[in-house]
Amino acid sequence: MEYVDRIPSSAEPPIEVSYPSVDEELVGFDDHTRNIIEKLRGRRSVSDVISIVGMAGIGKTALARKIYSDVSIIGHFDVRAWCSVGQTYNVRKLFVEILKQITGDWFVNVDNPYDKVRKNLFGKRYLIVLDDICEYEAWDDLTRCFPSVETGSRIMVTTRNVELTRYMSWPSDPYLLPFLRDEESWELLQKKVFQGESCPLELRSVGPLVAKKSNGLPLLIIIIAGILSRKEREASTWLEVAYDIGSHALEEGSMKMIQSSYDLLPDYLKPCLLYMGLFPKGYEIRVSDLLKWWIAEEFVPNIGALELEETSMSCLSDLVSRNMVVVSKTRVNGEMKCCIILDQVREFCLTKIKEEKFMQHVGKRLCMYIHDGMTSDFKERESFGISQASLAFIAHPKFSISDNKNLFPLLNNLRLIRVLDLLNFYLDDSWAAAFQLLTHLRYLAIFVKVFHIKWVSHLVHLQTLGVRSSNIMISPAIWKLEKLRHVDINEFPIRWADGERVKFEESTDIVLHNLKTLGTCSMSVADMTPKFWNKFPNLEQLRLHIDELGDVPYYSDSRLMTLEMFPSRLRNLSLSETFLTDEIVSSIAKLQHLETLKLSEIYFTGKKDWDLSDKTFERLKILKLHRVFMTHWYCSDESFPELEYLVIKSCSKLEEIPLSFADVPTLRLIKVTDCSKSVGDSALSIKQDMEDLCNELFQVHILKND
């Protein structure tokens, strides 16, 4: 059981998770962590730079991430930002990334991010991490916008270049990260290979020898562990690996081990890994997006009755278990949220791709890294011996196009492209015409002023559609997109004039059988009918904004009481900006498969009470409440029989959490952010009751106001 003292809402306190994140399995770093945290939190009011120096693979980035995520650091600084620099970098993009993190606005669109960064940092105690900074020019370019006022701000740097730290000319000396000692190397190897099990007796003599051959380099140990975990647990096998490591120089040995790991991958996993190598160094990849991209590129095989999403998650889990990809963030229930490809693994992937002129054959298709200077290469595609008819591209223009005015000519050369993620670019009004020829798209995410569904209705292979726009229009043209699996539109309006609703529902017999996620829908109760939801029979995740109760001309109050307002197969429901009535709650409680319920900006009519005493949410595991404007909350010990995680944020009027939650045996965490002291106290009372019941898994996290 753990109680974390009050910390700000940006923190993600460590809890028991299914996948350990990259910093949770570090060995031999405890002293380094404490020392650097002391430097960062020191009393010196002037700005300072803390530099972590060491060779590639020694664990600089992993240590920096561990420190960056420490609750004492999160609580000490007003704002934090993490910036991966590397040898080649784009100053403007780096400042936009910093601006996103310090403002919380992930759709920043500014002409002068440098000035914006300075203004948003001024007067605040900030922590900026510059990971893998290599050049003097990069230091000068990036630090010119960081105010040097006496707020106790800090810049933390990781670098291989000790001379660069002297150029920085700050009070603190560089922190030189040493190699792991032999016993620490063996401890890390055991952690990664045996995953908490004891080392077999027959390996206890040879194991330390294998670890010693790594020369104390954590990355090499992690890669070796990924290989050994797939081999027989025999001393002779381990000795072969030890000999193989010892026959190469340190850096060459790392690449040799990565090659060995790569060779052991099933054929279908190899393109998945190489695809990840095309992301920028240190880039945190959102797992939900990555899985959709893999599916769109047809990397993921069909396995029995498993859904493609389940198979793609299994592929990622396999890469994580082989230590080629690491988990950087987890969700409250321990599922992977973000992941990172190890730097040396990324370099290996890029080398593999470059060996074939930026190409990797995947059947008749090509995996190609697209950048601004490569448009001419497309005109010479015949030199690769491949006809235009069989050529398609896997590209990441999201990260490589520096000027969106060059985007449309580039797309003209990429007519067979399948994945296009342009949420970072605000496209002008000509986007719809430019996309007419991209008929092979399976994943499309765009940021535009005006969007009409009919402008993409010709994209009949589309599986994922993401849109950010201030003017969105939906029409029956959506039924043409029969292969849609995921729709993520910031406001999906279902508001029709008289007669249009009937036309929308009855004009066609087409049903979107493949649709799994839909949001954010904006509709009235009158539109929430089984007849409408039956158009999406396999919908599992829904984000919804109910327009108050709307006009319900043909439903009596008694009809509302029994109305099935939601799709019956829902597993995840998010409601926002809604007046929560007893009828709506009753309808939610009827959902037999619902596991996650998120309520945000929720209002009540009359008394600000939420009484669930006679309601049961049978399978609900996660309940998240954000700005739910209730004063009193009542529920019984049977209201949430399987609840595991309760997250309450910014519920300013709530007086306390019902003490009946202490009688929920499955409850593992209550997390309270930006609520009254009495709400925190009630969480601690529940914790005390849990302790009396010997519930050792239960935790309480109470976080500071924003």
XYZ file of C-alpha atoms in Angstrom:
706
model
C 0.000 0.000 0.000
C 1.250 3.427 -0.908
C 0.323 6.998 -0.155
C 1.919 9.604 -2.361
C 1.975 13.085 -0.853
C 0.186 15.794 -2.743
C 1.692 16.331 -6.193
C 0.459 18.155 -9.316
C -1.990 16.643 -11.766
C 0.564 16.200 -14.552
C 2.161 13.380 -12.607
C 1.605 9.707 -13.276
C 2.447 7.980 -9.978
C 3.809 4.465 -10.312
C 1.283 1.731 -9.641
C 1.267 -1.987 -10.218
C 1.253 -2.376 -13.990
C 1.151 -5.149 -16.545
C 4.135 -3.780 -18.449
C 7.089 -2.244 -16.590
C 8.016 1.117 -18.104
C 11.530 1.830 -19.331
C 12.755 3.299 -16.023
C 11.223 0.727 -13.661
C 13.766 -2.046 -14.239
C 16.939 0.018 -13.959
C 19.682 -1.516 -11.852
C 22.510 0.348 -10.151
C 20.938 3.755 -10.747
C 19.474 4.461 -7.306
C 22.429 6.527 -6.068
C 22.652 8.408 -9.361
C 18.929 9.157 -9.197
C 19.157 10.525 -5.663
C 22.246 12.617 -6.450
C 20.771 14.237 -9.545
C 17.378 14.872 -7.900
C 19.230 16.690 -5.103
C 20.959 18.857 -7.725
C 17.698 19.603 -9.491
C 15.888 20.492 -6.280
C 18.815 22.396 -4.766
C 18.287 25.742 -3.104
C 20.200 27.681 -5.740
C 17.640 30.158 -7.128
C 19.540 30.944 -10.330
C 18.994 28.700 -13.328
C 21.376 25.757 -13.624
C 22.218 22.972 -16.040
C 22.604 19.369 -14.902
C 24.364 17.284 -17.538
C 24.461 13.479 -17.622
C 27.441 12.293 -19.658
C 28.322 8.807 -20.921
C 28.763 6.624 -23.983
C 25.920 5.305 -26.134
C 23.875 2.586 -24.451
C 25.039 3.338 -20.914
C 21.580 4.413 -19.788
C 21.655 8.225 -19.898
C 18.163 8.578 -21.358
C 16.665 5.881 -19.124
C 18.121 7.582 -16.029
C 16.882 10.987 -17.192
C 13.374 9.584 -17.744
C 13.361 8.010 -14.291
C 14.286 11.346 -12.751
C 11.903 13.329 -14.968
C 8.981 11.120 -13.841
C 9.881 11.093 -10.140
C 7.007 12.448 -8.033
C 9.337 14.771 -6.090
C 10.471 16.367 -9.366
C 6.926 16.650 -10.686
C 5.877 18.409 -7.502
C 8.888 20.740 -7.452
C 8.578 22.327 -10.909
C 5.675 24.361 -12.301
C 6.116 23.032 -15.852
C 8.242 20.347 -17.484
C 9.136 19.488 -21.067
C 11.135 16.685 -22.664
C 12.954 17.329 -25.938
C 14.888 14.674 -27.962
C 17.533 16.490 -30.005
C 20.014 14.134 -31.722
C 22.550 14.939 -34.425
C 20.020 16.222 -36.947
C 17.268 18.419 -35.584
C 14.729 21.048 -36.621
C 14.802 23.957 -34.162
C 11.269 25.118 -34.903
C 9.789 21.638 -34.459
C 11.620 21.189 -31.177
C 10.235 24.462 -29.851
C 6.721 23.496 -30.977
C 7.110 20.224 -29.049
C 8.239 22.122 -25.945
C 5.334 24.551 -26.333
C 2.828 21.679 -26.546
C 4.105 20.215 -23.290
C 4.234 23.423 -21.255
C 0.818 24.664 -22.441
C -1.017 21.346 -22.744
C -2.239 22.414 -26.195
C -1.454 19.532 -28.551
C -2.662 21.358 -31.657
C -0.343 24.345 -31.500
C -0.329 26.407 -34.697
C 1.879 29.491 -34.203
C 4.255 31.408 -36.459
C 6.753 32.227 -33.727
C 7.049 29.357 -31.224
C 10.308 30.776 -29.812
C 8.622 33.872 -28.399
C 5.678 31.794 -27.164
C 8.011 29.434 -25.287
C 9.810 32.332 -23.573
C 6.538 34.006 -22.557
C 5.064 30.756 -21.193
C 8.202 29.962 -19.186
C 8.773 33.460 -17.812
C 8.227 33.668 -14.066
C 7.794 29.898 -13.698
C 10.085 27.297 -12.196
C 10.647 25.044 -15.192
C 12.525 21.850 -16.003
C 13.575 21.309 -19.619
C 15.265 18.048 -20.635
C 17.452 18.155 -23.761
C 18.084 14.495 -24.511
C 21.079 13.452 -26.639
C 22.381 16.908 -27.483
C 25.522 16.616 -29.626
C 26.532 19.988 -31.065
C 27.458 23.394 -29.669
C 25.111 25.009 -32.202
C 22.177 22.974 -30.908
C 22.822 24.214 -27.378
C 22.938 27.847 -28.544
C 19.826 27.447 -30.727
C 17.707 25.880 -28.012
C 18.686 27.789 -24.893
C 18.172 31.283 -26.280
C 14.486 31.138 -25.353
C 14.833 29.824 -21.802
C 14.532 32.723 -19.302
C 17.378 33.018 -16.777
C 15.355 34.576 -13.962
C 15.878 33.501 -10.348
C 13.078 30.951 -10.067
C 15.163 27.832 -9.448
C 14.642 26.546 -12.989
C 16.798 23.742 -14.345
C 17.886 22.324 -17.689
C 18.859 18.645 -17.692
C 21.041 17.475 -20.570
C 22.136 14.030 -21.727
C 25.142 13.895 -24.029
C 28.103 11.781 -25.100
C 30.248 14.905 -25.452
C 31.935 15.948 -22.207
C 33.521 18.953 -23.972
C 30.046 20.265 -24.734
C 29.244 20.347 -21.006
C 32.250 22.618 -20.448
C 31.043 24.896 -23.239
C 27.736 25.302 -21.401
C 29.566 27.140 -18.582
C 27.124 26.544 -15.738
C 27.884 26.131 -12.025
C 27.248 22.390 -11.733
C 29.883 19.902 -12.878
C 28.875 17.242 -15.418
C 27.595 13.993 -13.950
C 29.695 11.198 -15.482
C 27.678 8.001 -15.653
C 29.849 4.931 -14.972
C 29.470 1.422 -16.361
C 27.543 -1.102 -14.274
C 29.566 -3.241 -11.906
C 29.660 -6.978 -12.692
C 27.157 -7.845 -9.956
C 24.792 -5.092 -11.173
C 25.069 -6.405 -14.739
C 24.137 -9.898 -13.560
C 21.208 -8.523 -11.528
C 19.840 -6.678 -14.565
C 20.291 -9.709 -16.814
C 18.353 -11.901 -14.369
C 15.542 -9.339 -14.113
C 15.098 -9.183 -17.867
C 15.460 -12.916 -18.616
C 13.608 -14.532 -15.720
C 10.958 -11.833 -15.061
C 10.862 -12.347 -11.292
C 11.580 -16.087 -11.305
C 14.719 -17.532 -9.728
C 17.719 -18.315 -11.904
C 17.990 -22.085 -12.464
C 20.851 -23.721 -10.588
C 22.638 -24.829 -13.776
C 22.912 -21.218 -14.998
C 24.181 -19.592 -11.801
C 27.835 -20.054 -12.701
C 27.641 -19.223 -16.405
C 25.166 -16.344 -16.018
C 27.612 -13.915 -14.369
C 30.097 -14.695 -17.166
C 27.586 -13.683 -19.821
C 26.783 -10.502 -17.874
C 30.492 -9.687 -17.499
C 30.950 -9.868 -21.295
C 28.580 -6.895 -21.635
C 31.255 -4.674 -20.058
C 28.638 -3.007 -17.869
C 26.640 -1.556 -20.768
C 22.905 -1.693 -19.856
C 21.662 -1.585 -23.458
C 23.793 -4.576 -24.431
C 22.550 -6.503 -21.382
C 18.934 -5.775 -22.324
C 19.487 -6.956 -25.907
C 21.302 -10.094 -24.715
C 18.402 -10.808 -22.346
C 15.965 -10.589 -25.251
C 17.968 -13.262 -27.082
C 18.456 -15.546 -24.069
C 14.769 -15.414 -23.129
C 14.005 -17.135 -26.456
C 16.650 -19.836 -26.120
C 16.900 -23.048 -24.118
C 17.987 -22.492 -20.530
C 21.158 -24.533 -20.906
C 24.678 -23.578 -19.854
C 26.133 -24.485 -23.267
C 23.696 -22.152 -25.052
C 24.532 -19.276 -22.713
C 28.264 -19.878 -23.197
C 27.833 -19.614 -26.979
C 26.184 -16.211 -26.518
C 28.986 -15.104 -24.165
C 31.624 -16.133 -26.707
C 29.747 -14.333 -29.488
C 29.698 -11.095 -27.468
C 33.357 -11.328 -26.515
C 34.510 -11.671 -30.127
C 33.400 -8.139 -31.010
C 34.232 -4.615 -29.916
C 31.676 -3.014 -27.619
C 29.681 -1.005 -30.194
C 30.045 -3.711 -32.822
C 28.915 -6.232 -30.208
C 25.710 -4.284 -29.626
C 24.877 -4.309 -33.327
C 25.760 -8.004 -33.525
C 23.328 -8.772 -30.710
C 20.600 -6.657 -32.308
C 21.149 -8.515 -35.583
C 20.807 -11.817 -33.701
C 17.558 -10.617 -32.085
C 16.277 -9.459 -35.470
C 17.110 -12.789 -37.098
C 15.033 -14.557 -34.429
C 11.936 -12.483 -35.200
C 9.065 -14.144 -37.081
C 8.837 -12.751 -40.606
C 5.666 -10.761 -39.872
C 7.356 -8.913 -36.965
C 10.318 -7.679 -39.005
C 8.413 -5.015 -40.998
C 6.652 -3.962 -37.763
C 10.024 -3.238 -36.151
C 11.567 -1.558 -39.202
C 8.481 0.663 -39.462
C 9.153 1.924 -35.926
C 12.728 2.743 -36.922
C 11.402 5.502 -39.166
C 10.232 7.593 -36.214
C 12.489 10.360 -34.866
C 15.025 9.469 -32.216
C 13.460 9.254 -28.767
C 9.943 9.770 -30.132
C 7.187 8.452 -27.855
C 4.833 6.505 -30.109
C 1.202 6.308 -29.014
C 0.359 2.622 -28.963
C -3.239 3.135 -30.129
C -1.970 4.904 -33.280
C 0.844 2.444 -33.943
C -1.495 -0.545 -33.914
C -3.824 1.157 -36.406
C -0.866 1.965 -38.701
C 0.321 -1.632 -38.641
C -3.167 -2.859 -39.503
C -3.482 -0.331 -42.329
C -0.136 -1.452 -43.781
C -1.272 -5.092 -43.551
C 1.691 -6.121 -41.422
C -0.608 -7.856 -38.960
C -1.648 -11.402 -39.914
C -5.119 -12.829 -39.378
C -4.890 -15.349 -36.540
C -7.946 -17.484 -35.899
C -10.881 -15.623 -34.413
C -8.746 -12.835 -32.955
C -9.584 -9.265 -33.929
C -6.859 -7.402 -35.844
C -6.476 -5.022 -32.885
C -5.825 -7.959 -30.563
C -3.300 -9.482 -32.958
C -1.442 -6.192 -33.414
C -1.243 -5.744 -29.633
C 0.170 -9.255 -29.415
C 2.822 -8.284 -31.983
C 3.835 -5.239 -29.956
C 3.910 -7.259 -26.732
C 6.249 -9.706 -28.478
C 8.652 -6.920 -29.453
C 8.544 -5.592 -25.878
C 9.248 -9.047 -24.441
C 12.267 -9.302 -26.765
C 13.536 -5.970 -25.350
C 13.666 -4.319 -28.782
C 10.902 -1.871 -27.818
C 10.366 -0.420 -24.349
C 7.186 0.856 -22.693
C 7.501 4.537 -21.735
C 3.992 5.172 -20.363
C 1.194 2.956 -19.083
C -2.496 3.593 -18.521
C -4.065 3.518 -15.081
C -4.866 -0.193 -15.541
C -1.339 -1.106 -16.645
C -1.968 -1.302 -20.395
C 0.670 0.155 -22.715
C 0.014 3.789 -23.623
C 3.290 4.881 -25.267
C 6.428 3.075 -26.347
C 9.916 3.929 -27.579
C 12.286 2.037 -29.827
C 15.770 1.831 -28.278
C 18.265 4.220 -29.913
C 20.653 1.516 -31.069
C 17.783 -0.634 -32.327
C 16.527 2.373 -34.283
C 19.996 2.886 -35.785
C 20.043 -0.780 -36.766
C 16.623 -0.427 -38.438
C 17.710 2.637 -40.384
C 20.847 0.829 -41.516
C 18.718 -2.090 -42.697
C 16.474 0.260 -44.656
C 19.373 2.271 -46.119
C 20.991 -0.911 -47.398
C 18.138 -1.016 -49.904
C 18.065 2.715 -50.649
C 15.554 3.502 -47.923
C 13.449 0.534 -48.948
C 12.357 -2.680 -47.324
C 10.440 -5.163 -49.422
C 7.160 -6.299 -47.924
C 5.723 -8.589 -50.562
C 5.199 -6.374 -53.592
C 5.256 -3.225 -51.520
C 8.074 -0.971 -50.434
C 8.745 0.613 -47.089
C 10.258 4.007 -47.737
C 11.252 6.889 -45.493
C 9.978 10.051 -47.154
C 11.746 13.381 -46.759
C 11.680 16.631 -48.704
C 14.674 15.816 -50.904
C 13.350 12.472 -52.055
C 10.575 13.549 -54.417
C 12.943 13.191 -57.355
C 13.596 9.580 -56.375
C 9.991 8.697 -57.158
C 10.533 9.669 -60.805
C 13.357 7.163 -60.947
C 11.370 4.321 -59.401
C 11.836 2.188 -62.539
C 15.518 1.917 -61.631
C 14.474 -0.313 -58.742
C 13.061 -2.814 -61.236
C 9.499 -2.450 -59.999
C 6.556 -1.381 -62.118
C 4.446 1.571 -61.056
C 1.366 -0.626 -60.752
C 2.868 -2.688 -57.923
C 4.446 0.177 -56.019
C 3.103 1.509 -52.739
C 4.732 3.486 -49.971
C 4.819 3.430 -46.209
C 5.721 6.951 -45.189
C 5.929 9.283 -42.213
C 5.408 12.742 -43.719
C 4.092 13.832 -40.323
C 7.689 14.096 -39.146
C 9.569 15.052 -42.277
C 7.760 17.785 -44.192
C 9.002 21.155 -43.014
C 6.693 23.316 -45.126
C 3.117 22.272 -45.798
C 3.002 24.188 -49.070
C 5.184 21.387 -50.471
C 2.826 18.731 -49.199
C 0.329 18.454 -52.053
C 2.917 18.024 -54.873
C 4.559 15.354 -52.744
C 1.256 13.533 -52.284
C 0.764 13.605 -56.045
C 3.755 11.257 -56.248
C 2.382 9.009 -53.495
C -0.936 7.916 -54.943
C -0.675 4.436 -53.443
C 0.079 5.626 -49.918
C -1.969 3.916 -47.191
C -1.194 5.867 -44.009
C -1.314 9.653 -43.794
C -1.167 11.354 -40.388
C -1.222 15.124 -40.813
C -2.742 16.284 -37.532
C 0.325 18.478 -36.995
C -0.387 20.448 -40.182
C -3.212 22.919 -40.670
C -4.252 22.217 -44.272
C -5.685 24.926 -46.495
C -9.020 24.612 -48.271
C -7.526 22.809 -51.270
C -6.934 19.645 -49.266
C -10.080 17.881 -50.493
C -9.049 18.197 -54.152
C -5.498 17.082 -53.379
C -6.764 13.895 -51.717
C -8.995 12.781 -54.597
C -6.317 10.502 -56.060
C -5.257 8.908 -52.757
C -7.790 6.111 -53.106
C -5.633 3.503 -51.335
C -5.674 5.328 -47.984
C -6.542 3.172 -45.012
C -5.576 5.656 -42.278
C -6.248 9.393 -42.561
C -5.847 12.015 -39.825
C -6.169 15.695 -40.769
C -6.445 19.187 -39.245
C -8.646 21.432 -41.461
C -10.988 24.414 -41.258
C -13.990 22.752 -42.922
C -14.702 19.032 -43.260
C -17.543 17.275 -45.061
C -17.761 13.495 -44.987
C -18.642 13.425 -48.704
C -15.153 14.747 -49.524
C -13.602 11.471 -48.333
C -16.451 9.095 -49.205
C -14.465 7.850 -52.225
C -11.816 6.391 -49.885
C -13.568 3.030 -49.731
C -10.589 1.245 -48.104
C -10.462 3.686 -45.177
C -10.194 1.989 -41.769
C -9.373 4.960 -39.520
C -10.588 8.540 -39.917
C -9.347 11.272 -37.581
C -10.449 14.897 -38.013
C -9.862 18.129 -36.109
C -12.015 20.930 -37.519
C -14.233 23.814 -36.434
C -16.885 23.095 -39.086
C -17.847 19.444 -39.567
C -20.676 18.130 -41.738
C -21.884 14.529 -41.753
C -24.216 13.021 -44.367
C -25.395 9.576 -45.554
C -22.172 9.463 -47.595
C -20.586 7.900 -44.495
C -22.285 4.579 -45.367
C -19.939 4.256 -48.358
C -17.022 3.766 -45.967
C -17.915 0.175 -45.109
C -14.404 -0.757 -43.893
C -14.246 1.937 -41.210
C -12.990 0.595 -37.863
C -12.215 3.816 -35.973
C -13.732 7.302 -36.268
C -12.144 10.051 -34.162
C -13.710 13.424 -34.990
C -13.628 16.232 -32.435
C -17.376 16.762 -32.903
C -19.380 14.266 -34.939
C -22.731 16.067 -35.325
C -25.917 14.061 -35.594
C -28.348 16.950 -35.788
C -30.809 16.824 -38.646
C -33.806 18.870 -39.637
C -37.259 17.195 -39.694
C -37.212 14.212 -42.016
C -33.435 14.130 -42.457
C -33.038 11.719 -39.526
C -35.353 9.225 -41.224
C -33.503 9.653 -44.504
C -30.179 9.069 -42.758
C -31.404 5.851 -41.140
C -33.609 4.387 -43.836
C -32.108 5.480 -47.143
C -29.770 2.484 -47.188
C -29.508 -0.980 -45.702
C -25.737 -0.696 -45.289
C -24.431 -1.437 -41.808
C -20.906 -0.537 -40.636
C -20.078 -3.977 -39.234
C -16.380 -3.194 -38.739
C -16.749 0.004 -36.717
C -15.194 -0.394 -33.250
C -14.753 3.186 -31.996
C -16.793 6.320 -32.644
C -16.538 9.822 -31.264
C -17.179 12.463 -30.319
C -20.890 12.199 -31.244
C -23.130 15.146 -30.527
C -26.783 14.122 -30.383
C -30.059 14.344 -28.498
C -31.857 11.567 -26.649
C -34.378 11.468 -29.504
C -31.601 10.322 -31.840
C -30.270 7.677 -29.435
C -32.446 4.830 -30.641
C -31.752 1.133 -31.189
C -32.608 1.724 -34.835
C -29.712 4.164 -35.128
C -27.190 2.178 -33.056
C -27.979 -0.990 -34.998
C -26.099 0.622 -37.866
C -22.976 -0.036 -35.767
C -23.615 -3.530 -34.339
C -20.025 -4.128 -33.162
C -19.314 -0.713 -31.644
C -17.166 -1.101 -28.513
C -15.968 2.420 -27.697
C -18.114 5.553 -27.833
C -17.463 9.185 -26.936
C -20.698 11.115 -26.678
C -22.065 14.583 -25.918
C -25.811 14.590 -25.250
C -27.491 17.897 -26.144
C -29.290 18.189 -22.821
C -32.392 16.036 -23.372
C -33.305 17.686 -26.657
C -36.863 17.547 -27.920
C -38.324 14.066 -27.560
C -41.576 14.413 -29.496
C -42.481 10.740 -29.712
C -41.191 9.398 -26.362
C -43.204 9.564 -23.177
C -41.493 9.693 -19.776
C -42.239 6.000 -19.259
C -40.647 5.249 -22.621
C -37.518 7.113 -21.530
C -37.317 4.928 -18.439
C -36.902 1.763 -20.521
C -35.138 3.225 -23.537
C -31.946 1.499 -24.674
C -29.966 4.668 -25.271
C -26.577 3.074 -25.980
C -25.149 0.302 -28.171
C -25.403 -2.956 -26.252
C -21.810 -4.173 -26.911
C -20.045 -1.083 -25.538
C -16.915 -1.727 -23.465
C -15.801 1.903 -23.157
C -18.142 4.908 -22.828
C -17.183 8.578 -22.434
C -19.871 11.194 -21.746
C -19.084 14.915 -21.785
C -20.945 18.230 -21.394
C -24.144 16.464 -20.460
C -26.983 16.788 -17.949
C -26.978 13.398 -16.248
C -30.493 12.158 -15.578
C -31.558 9.033 -13.740
C -32.820 7.628 -17.045
C -29.406 8.002 -18.671
C -27.664 6.410 -15.689
C -30.121 3.499 -15.700
C -29.426 2.930 -19.382
C -25.669 2.923 -18.751
C -26.061 0.438 -15.910
C -27.792 -1.964 -18.317
C -24.667 -2.256 -20.486
C -23.494 -5.792 -19.703
C -20.049 -5.451 -21.333
C -19.094 -1.971 -20.082
C -15.621 -1.934 -18.468
C -14.638 1.747 -18.626
C -16.853 4.788 -17.927
C -15.533 8.343 -18.228
C -17.690 11.326 -17.240
C -16.504 14.882 -17.960
C -18.271 18.237 -17.558
C -21.370 16.590 -16.076
C -24.287 18.565 -14.647
C -27.372 17.693 -12.622
C -30.835 19.211 -12.534
C -32.323 20.124 -9.151
C -30.346 18.754 -6.203
C -26.678 18.181 -7.013
C -26.821 14.603 -5.739
C -25.798 11.442 -7.562
C -27.600 8.489 -6.014
C -26.509 5.080 -7.289
C -27.767 3.103 -4.310
C -30.155 1.080 -6.476
C -27.855 0.819 -9.522
C -25.309 -1.913 -10.328
C -22.551 -1.573 -12.927
C -21.776 -5.256 -13.106
C -18.514 -5.388 -15.087
C -17.195 -1.854 -14.707
C -13.461 -1.826 -13.917
C -12.470 1.825 -14.467
C -14.510 4.883 -13.414
C -13.119 8.331 -14.249
C -14.891 11.501 -13.092
C -13.696 14.915 -14.316
C -15.571 18.103 -13.436
C -18.687 16.229 -12.335
C -20.637 18.939 -10.525
C -22.263 16.936 -7.735
C -22.270 17.732 -4.038
C -23.267 14.363 -2.589
C -22.548 10.928 -4.019
C -24.329 7.837 -2.733
C -23.733 4.224 -3.676
C -23.960 0.795 -2.084
C -21.320 -1.892 -1.755
C -23.003 -3.615 -4.709
C -22.954 -0.640 -7.096
C -19.476 -1.447 -8.455
C -18.759 -5.111 -7.652
C -15.724 -5.414 -10.003
C -14.312 -1.862 -9.935
C -10.499 -1.676 -9.920
C -9.653 1.998 -10.543
C -11.467 5.147 -9.406
C -10.077 8.448 -10.739
C -11.606 11.751 -9.580
C -10.353 15.075 -10.961
C -11.556 18.669 -10.460
C -14.878 17.702 -8.850
C -14.908 20.936 -6.859
C -18.376 20.580 -5.299
C -18.027 16.967 -4.163
C -17.822 16.629 -0.379
C -16.619 13.043 -0.038
C -16.211 9.668 -1.716
C -18.767 7.109 -0.500
C -17.138 4.962 2.177
C -18.874 1.921 0.694
C -15.957 1.689 -1.767
C -14.004 0.090 1.104
C -16.258 -2.954 0.607
C -15.231 -3.431 -3.051
C -12.637 -6.243 -2.867
C -11.314 -5.680 -6.402
C -10.480 -1.971 -5.883
C -6.756 -1.288 -6.419
C -6.437 2.497 -6.732
C -8.217 5.728 -5.885
C -6.590 8.741 -7.520
C -7.791 12.218 -6.486
C -6.693 15.399 -8.267
C -7.707 19.011 -7.629
C -10.550 18.238 -5.205
C -11.456 19.443 -1.708
C -9.509 18.262 1.330
C -12.558 16.344 2.519
C -12.525 14.238 -0.665
C -8.871 13.361 -0.047
C -9.629 12.578 3.579
C -12.437 10.213 2.590
C -10.037 8.413 0.230
C -7.625 7.980 3.134
C -10.467 6.671 5.319
C -11.214 4.070 2.658
C -7.518 3.223 2.618
C -7.561 2.665 6.376
C -10.574 0.377 6.078
C -8.806 -1.516 3.285
C -5.746 -1.967 5.496
C -7.947 -3.397 8.222
C -9.219 -5.890 5.626
C -5.606 -6.764 4.635
C -6.013 -5.522 1.054
C -2.294 -5.172 0.254
C -2.820 -4.113 -3.393
C -4.837 -0.980 -2.646
C -3.239 2.455 -3.196
C -4.331 6.075 -2.779
C -2.806 8.936 -4.781
C -3.790 12.489 -3.802
C -2.481 15.075 -6.251
C -1.988 18.820 -5.950
C -4.149 21.462 -7.556
C -3.093 22.508 -11.043
